[in-house]
mmCIF file of C-alpha atoms in Angstrom:
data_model
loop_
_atom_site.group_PDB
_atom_site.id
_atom_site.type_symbol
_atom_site.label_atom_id
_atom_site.label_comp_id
_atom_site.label_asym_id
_atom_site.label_seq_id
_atom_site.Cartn_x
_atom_site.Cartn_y
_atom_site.Cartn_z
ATOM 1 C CA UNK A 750 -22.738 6.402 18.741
ATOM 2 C CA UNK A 751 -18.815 6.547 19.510
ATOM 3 C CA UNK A 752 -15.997 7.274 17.343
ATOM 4 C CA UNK A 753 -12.337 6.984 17.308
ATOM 5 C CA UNK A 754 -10.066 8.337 14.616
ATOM 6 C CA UNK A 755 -6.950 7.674 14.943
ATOM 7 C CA UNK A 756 -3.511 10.184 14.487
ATOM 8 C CA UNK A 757 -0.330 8.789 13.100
ATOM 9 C CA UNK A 758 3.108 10.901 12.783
ATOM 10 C CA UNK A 759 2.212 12.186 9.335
ATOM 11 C CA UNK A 760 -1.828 11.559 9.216
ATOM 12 C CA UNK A 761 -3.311 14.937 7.359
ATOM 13 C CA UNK A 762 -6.675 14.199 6.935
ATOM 14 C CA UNK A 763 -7.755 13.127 10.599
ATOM 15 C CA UNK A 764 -9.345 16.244 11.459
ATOM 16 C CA UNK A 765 -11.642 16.273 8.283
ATOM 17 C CA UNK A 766 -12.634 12.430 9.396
ATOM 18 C CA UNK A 767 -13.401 13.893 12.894
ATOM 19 C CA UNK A 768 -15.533 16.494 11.215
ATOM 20 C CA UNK A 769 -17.147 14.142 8.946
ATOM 21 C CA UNK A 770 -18.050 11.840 12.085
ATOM 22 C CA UNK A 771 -19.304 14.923 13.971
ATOM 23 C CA UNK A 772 -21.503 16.329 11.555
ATOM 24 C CA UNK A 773 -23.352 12.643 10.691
ATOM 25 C CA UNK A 774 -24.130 13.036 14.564
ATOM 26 C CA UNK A 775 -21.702 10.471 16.083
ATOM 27 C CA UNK A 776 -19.457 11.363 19.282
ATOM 28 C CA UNK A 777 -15.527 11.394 18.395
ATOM 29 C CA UNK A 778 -12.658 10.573 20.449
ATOM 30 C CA UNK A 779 -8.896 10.973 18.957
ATOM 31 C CA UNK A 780 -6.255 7.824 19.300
ATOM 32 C CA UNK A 781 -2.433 8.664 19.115
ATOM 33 C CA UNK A 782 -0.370 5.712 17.226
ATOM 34 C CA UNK A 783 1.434 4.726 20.563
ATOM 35 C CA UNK A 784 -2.071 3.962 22.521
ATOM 36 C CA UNK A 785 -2.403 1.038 23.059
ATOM 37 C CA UNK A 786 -6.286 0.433 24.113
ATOM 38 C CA UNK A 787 -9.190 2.029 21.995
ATOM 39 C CA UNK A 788 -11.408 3.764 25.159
ATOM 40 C CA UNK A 789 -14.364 1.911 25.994
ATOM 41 C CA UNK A 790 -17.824 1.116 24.325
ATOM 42 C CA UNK A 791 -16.264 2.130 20.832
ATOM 43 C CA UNK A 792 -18.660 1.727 17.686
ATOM 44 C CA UNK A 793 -16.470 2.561 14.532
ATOM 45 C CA UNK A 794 -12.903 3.287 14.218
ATOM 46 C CA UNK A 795 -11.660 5.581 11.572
ATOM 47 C CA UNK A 796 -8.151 5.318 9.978
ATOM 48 C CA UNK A 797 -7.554 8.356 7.975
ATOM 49 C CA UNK A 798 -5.276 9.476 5.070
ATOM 50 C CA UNK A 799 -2.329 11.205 4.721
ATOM 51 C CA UNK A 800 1.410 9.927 5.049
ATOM 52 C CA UNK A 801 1.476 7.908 8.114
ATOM 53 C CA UNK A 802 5.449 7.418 8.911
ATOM 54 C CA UNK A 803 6.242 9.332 5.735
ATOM 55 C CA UNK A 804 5.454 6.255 3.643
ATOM 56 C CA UNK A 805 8.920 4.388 4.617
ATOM 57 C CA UNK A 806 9.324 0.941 3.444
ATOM 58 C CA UNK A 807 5.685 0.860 2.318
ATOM 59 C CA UNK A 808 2.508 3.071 2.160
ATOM 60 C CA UNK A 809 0.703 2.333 5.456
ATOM 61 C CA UNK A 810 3.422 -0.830 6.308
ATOM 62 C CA UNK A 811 4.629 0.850 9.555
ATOM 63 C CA UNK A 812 1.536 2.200 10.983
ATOM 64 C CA UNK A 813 0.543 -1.658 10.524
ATOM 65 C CA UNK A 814 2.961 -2.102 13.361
ATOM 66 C CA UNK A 815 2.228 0.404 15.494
ATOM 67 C CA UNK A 816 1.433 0.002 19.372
ATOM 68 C CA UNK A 817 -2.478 1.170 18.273
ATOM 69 C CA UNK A 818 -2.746 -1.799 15.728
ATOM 70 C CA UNK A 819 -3.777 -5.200 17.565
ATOM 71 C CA UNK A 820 -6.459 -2.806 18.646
ATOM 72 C CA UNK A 821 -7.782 -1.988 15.564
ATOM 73 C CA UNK A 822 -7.509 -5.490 14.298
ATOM 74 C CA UNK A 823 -9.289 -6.893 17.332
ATOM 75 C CA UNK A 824 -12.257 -4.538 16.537
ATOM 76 C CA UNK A 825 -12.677 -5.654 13.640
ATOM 77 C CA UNK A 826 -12.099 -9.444 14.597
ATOM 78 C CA UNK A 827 -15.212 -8.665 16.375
ATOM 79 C CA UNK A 828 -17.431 -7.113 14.263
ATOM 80 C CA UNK A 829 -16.439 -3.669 15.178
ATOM 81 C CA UNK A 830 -17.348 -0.913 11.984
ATOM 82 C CA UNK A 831 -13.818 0.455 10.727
ATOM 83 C CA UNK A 832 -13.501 3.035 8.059
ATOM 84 C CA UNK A 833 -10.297 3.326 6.408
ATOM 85 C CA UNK A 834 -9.786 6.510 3.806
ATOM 86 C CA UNK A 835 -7.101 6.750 1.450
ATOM 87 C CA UNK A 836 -3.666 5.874 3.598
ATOM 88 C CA UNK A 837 -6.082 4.563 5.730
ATOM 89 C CA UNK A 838 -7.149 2.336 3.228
ATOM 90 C CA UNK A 839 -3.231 1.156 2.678
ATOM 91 C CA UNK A 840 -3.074 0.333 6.230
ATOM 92 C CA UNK A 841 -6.012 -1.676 6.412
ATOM 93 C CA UNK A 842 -4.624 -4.238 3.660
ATOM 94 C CA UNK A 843 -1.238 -4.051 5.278
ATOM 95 C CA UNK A 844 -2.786 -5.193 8.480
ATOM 96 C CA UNK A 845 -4.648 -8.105 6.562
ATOM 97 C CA UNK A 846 -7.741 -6.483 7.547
ATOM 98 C CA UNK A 847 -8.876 -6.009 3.907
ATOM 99 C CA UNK A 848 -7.138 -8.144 0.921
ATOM 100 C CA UNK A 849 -5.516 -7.065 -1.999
ATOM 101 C CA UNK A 850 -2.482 -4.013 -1.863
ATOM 102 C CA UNK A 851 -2.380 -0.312 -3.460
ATOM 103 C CA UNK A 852 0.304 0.150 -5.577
ATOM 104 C CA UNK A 853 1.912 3.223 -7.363
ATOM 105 C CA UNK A 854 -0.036 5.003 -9.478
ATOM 106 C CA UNK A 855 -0.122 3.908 -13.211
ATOM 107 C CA UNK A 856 1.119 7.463 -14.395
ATOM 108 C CA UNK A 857 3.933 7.264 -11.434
ATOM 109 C CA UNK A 858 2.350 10.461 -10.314
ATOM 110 C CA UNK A 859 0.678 12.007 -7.972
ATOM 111 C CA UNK A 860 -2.809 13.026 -8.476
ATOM 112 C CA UNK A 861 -5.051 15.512 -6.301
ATOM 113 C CA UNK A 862 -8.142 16.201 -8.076
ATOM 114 C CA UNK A 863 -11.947 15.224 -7.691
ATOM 115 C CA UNK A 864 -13.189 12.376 -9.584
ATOM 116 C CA UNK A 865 -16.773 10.822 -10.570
ATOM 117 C CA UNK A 866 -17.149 7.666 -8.189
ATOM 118 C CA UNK A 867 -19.719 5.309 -9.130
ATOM 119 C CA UNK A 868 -21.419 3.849 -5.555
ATOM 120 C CA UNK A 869 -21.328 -0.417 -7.058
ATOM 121 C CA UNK A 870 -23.664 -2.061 -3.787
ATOM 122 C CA UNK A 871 -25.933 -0.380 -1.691
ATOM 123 C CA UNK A 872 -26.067 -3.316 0.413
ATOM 124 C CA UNK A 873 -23.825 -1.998 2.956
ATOM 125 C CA UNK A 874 -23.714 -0.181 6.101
ATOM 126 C CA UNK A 875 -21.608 2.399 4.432
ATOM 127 C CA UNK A 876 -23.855 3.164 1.252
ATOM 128 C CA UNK A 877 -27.374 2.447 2.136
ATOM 129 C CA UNK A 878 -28.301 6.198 1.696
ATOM 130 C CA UNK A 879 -26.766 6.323 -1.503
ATOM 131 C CA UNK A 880 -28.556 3.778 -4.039
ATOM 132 C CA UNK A 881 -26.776 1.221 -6.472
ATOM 133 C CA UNK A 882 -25.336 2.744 -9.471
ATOM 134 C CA UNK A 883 -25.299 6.848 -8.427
ATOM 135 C CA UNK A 884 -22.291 8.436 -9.602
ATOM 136 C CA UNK A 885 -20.954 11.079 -6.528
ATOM 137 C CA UNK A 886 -18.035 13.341 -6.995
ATOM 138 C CA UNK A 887 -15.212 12.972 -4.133
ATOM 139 C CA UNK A 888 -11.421 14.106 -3.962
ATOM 140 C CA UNK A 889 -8.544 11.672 -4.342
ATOM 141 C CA UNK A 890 -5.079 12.228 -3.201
ATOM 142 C CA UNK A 891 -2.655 10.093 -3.994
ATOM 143 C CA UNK A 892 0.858 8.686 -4.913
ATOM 144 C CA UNK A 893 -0.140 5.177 -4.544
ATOM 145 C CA UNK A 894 -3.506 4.481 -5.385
ATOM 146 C CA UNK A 895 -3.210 1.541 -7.745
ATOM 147 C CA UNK A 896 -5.761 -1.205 -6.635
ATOM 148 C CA UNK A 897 -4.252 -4.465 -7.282
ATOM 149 C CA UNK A 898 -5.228 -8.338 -6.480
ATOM 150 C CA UNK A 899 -4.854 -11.489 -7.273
ATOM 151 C CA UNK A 900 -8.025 -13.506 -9.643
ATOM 152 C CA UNK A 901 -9.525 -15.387 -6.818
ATOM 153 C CA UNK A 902 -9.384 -12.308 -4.815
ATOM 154 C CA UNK A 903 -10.893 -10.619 -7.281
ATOM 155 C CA UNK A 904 -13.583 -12.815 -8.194
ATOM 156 C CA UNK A 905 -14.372 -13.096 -4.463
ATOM 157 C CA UNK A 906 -14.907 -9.517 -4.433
ATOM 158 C CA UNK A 907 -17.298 -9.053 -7.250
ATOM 159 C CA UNK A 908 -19.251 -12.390 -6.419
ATOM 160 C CA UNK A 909 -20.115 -11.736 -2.922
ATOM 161 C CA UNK A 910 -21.011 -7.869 -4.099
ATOM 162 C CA UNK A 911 -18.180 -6.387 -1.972
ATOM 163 C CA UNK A 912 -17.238 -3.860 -4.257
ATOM 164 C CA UNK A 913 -18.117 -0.763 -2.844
ATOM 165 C CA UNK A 914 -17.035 2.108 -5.081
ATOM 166 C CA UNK A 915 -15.649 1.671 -8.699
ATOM 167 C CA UNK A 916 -14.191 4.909 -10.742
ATOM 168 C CA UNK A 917 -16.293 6.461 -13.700
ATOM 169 C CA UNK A 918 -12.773 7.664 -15.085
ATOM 170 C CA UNK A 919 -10.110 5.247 -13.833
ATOM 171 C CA UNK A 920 -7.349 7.764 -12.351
ATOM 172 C CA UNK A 921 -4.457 5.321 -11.102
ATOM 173 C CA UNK A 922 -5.300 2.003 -13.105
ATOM 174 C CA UNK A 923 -6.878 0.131 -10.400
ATOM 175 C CA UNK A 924 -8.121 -2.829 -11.426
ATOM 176 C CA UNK A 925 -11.789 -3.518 -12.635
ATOM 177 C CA UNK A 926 -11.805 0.336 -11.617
ATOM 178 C CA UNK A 927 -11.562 -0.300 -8.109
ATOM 179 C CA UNK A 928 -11.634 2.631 -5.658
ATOM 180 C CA UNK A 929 -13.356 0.863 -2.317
ATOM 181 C CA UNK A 930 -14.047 -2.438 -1.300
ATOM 182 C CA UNK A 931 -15.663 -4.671 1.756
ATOM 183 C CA UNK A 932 -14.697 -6.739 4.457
ATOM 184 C CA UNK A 933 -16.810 -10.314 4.190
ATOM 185 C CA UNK A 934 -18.825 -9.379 7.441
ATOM 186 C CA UNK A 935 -19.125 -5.996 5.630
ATOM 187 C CA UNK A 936 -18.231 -3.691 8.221
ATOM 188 C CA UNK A 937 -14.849 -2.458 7.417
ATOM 189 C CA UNK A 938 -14.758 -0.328 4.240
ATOM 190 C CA UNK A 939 -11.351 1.025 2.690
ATOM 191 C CA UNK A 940 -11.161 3.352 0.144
ATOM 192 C CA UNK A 941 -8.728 5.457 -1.635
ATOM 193 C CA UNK A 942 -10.938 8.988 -2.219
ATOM 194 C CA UNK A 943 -11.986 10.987 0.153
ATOM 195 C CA UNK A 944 -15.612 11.371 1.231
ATOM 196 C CA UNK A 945 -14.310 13.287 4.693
ATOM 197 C CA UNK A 946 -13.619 16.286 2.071
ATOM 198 C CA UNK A 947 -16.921 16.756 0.793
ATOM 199 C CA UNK A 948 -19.038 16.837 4.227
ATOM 200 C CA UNK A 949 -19.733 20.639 3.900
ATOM 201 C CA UNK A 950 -20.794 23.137 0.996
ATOM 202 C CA UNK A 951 -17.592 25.451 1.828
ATOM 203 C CA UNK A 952 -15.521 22.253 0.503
ATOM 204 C CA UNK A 953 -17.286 22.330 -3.010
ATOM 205 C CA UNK A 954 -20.069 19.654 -1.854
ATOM 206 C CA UNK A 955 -21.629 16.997 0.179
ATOM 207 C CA UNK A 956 -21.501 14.172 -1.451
ATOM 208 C CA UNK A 957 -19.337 12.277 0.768
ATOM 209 C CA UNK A 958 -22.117 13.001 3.656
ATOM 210 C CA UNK A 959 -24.387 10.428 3.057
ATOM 211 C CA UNK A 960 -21.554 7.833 3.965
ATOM 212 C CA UNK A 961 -21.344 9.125 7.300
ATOM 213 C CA UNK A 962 -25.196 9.125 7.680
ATOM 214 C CA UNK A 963 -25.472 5.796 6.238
ATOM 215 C CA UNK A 964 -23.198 4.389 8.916
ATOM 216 C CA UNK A 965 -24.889 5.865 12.008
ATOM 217 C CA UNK A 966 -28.308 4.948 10.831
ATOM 218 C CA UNK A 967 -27.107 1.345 10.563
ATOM 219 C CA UNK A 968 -25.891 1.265 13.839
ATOM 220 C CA UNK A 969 -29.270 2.854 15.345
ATOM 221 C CA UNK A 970 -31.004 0.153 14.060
ATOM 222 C CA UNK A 971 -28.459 -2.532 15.159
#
């Protein structure tokens, strides 16, 4: 299976997302923000965190608009897997790919520490290897990590079980505790921590591994 991450001016967190793809077994291929095809016979592009574009105007607004970005969208427009982590996760709802916007953090601070992350659905490419309701601990890094949207957006959410992650210990006043959620074909997932950082036992565990393995063994059986 084939994977793209792709590298904006200020990304930080693409080469843990490459690692994280590598070690589940998939094949990884980088994409620089002025590309403006994805290569061919692509399964699952990853948009990863950092500070894409130093966070002008908007967390992820520019790298929305960058020449790599009707690519992504089209992927997903047809049924392509994406996988967006923290920024990555801003960019996706700036692109309209995923609804609702990440504001600043409810403390106005920045917080970099690892937090208990309760996996909601197993019903989804992404968490199939984890089991409803297991609580996994995974790094967050973030200015503006505030989950926010609208009722109907919300209620959308929870009714059609696209809520893929909630906080144990709500960090940055998301709301209902938010901290990942689905696309309706479920096969885009954004969220704000970062499973990419806990792939190995040298970074302090592996419970972000099993999202990685979920993924390729969905597409194996595909």
């Amino acid at each position: 299976m084939r994977a793209v991450v792709i590298t904006y001016p200020g990304s930080n967190c693409d080469r843990d997302l490459v690692r994280g793809f590598e070690l589940a077994g998939f094949e990884v291929e980088r994409v620089w923000h002025k590309d403006t095809d994805m290569p061919q016979n692509v399964d699952v592009v990853g948009v990863p965190g950092g500070f894409s574009y130093g966070d002008y105007l908007r967390c992820g607004a520019i790298a929305a608009r960058s020449a790599i970005s009707p690519a992504i969208v089209a992927h997903a427009e047809k049924g392509g897997y994406v996988l967006g982590v923290c920024n990555g996760f801003q960019v996706l709802t700036e692109m309209g790919i995923l609804p609702g916007v990440l504001m600043r953090n409810q403390s106005l601070k920045y917080i970099c520490r690892v937090v208990g992350l309760r996996v909601t659905t197993s019903a989804s490419p992404f968490t199939s290897a984890y089991g409803a309701d297991v609580v996994i601990d995974v790094p967050i890094a973030h200015h503006d990590g505030n989950y926010v949207a609208d009722t109907d957006t919300l209620a959308r959410l929870a009714g059609e079980d696209r809520i893929a992650f909630r906080y144990v210990d709500n960090p940055n006043g998301s709301v209902d505790d938010i901290a990942g959620i689905l696309s309706e074909n479920r096969r885009v997932l954004g969220m704000m921590p970062h499973p990419e950082r806990r792939v190995e036992a040298a970074q302090g565990g592996t419970d972000g591994a099993a999202l990685f393995r979920s993924l390729l063994a969905e597409m194996s059986v595909a």
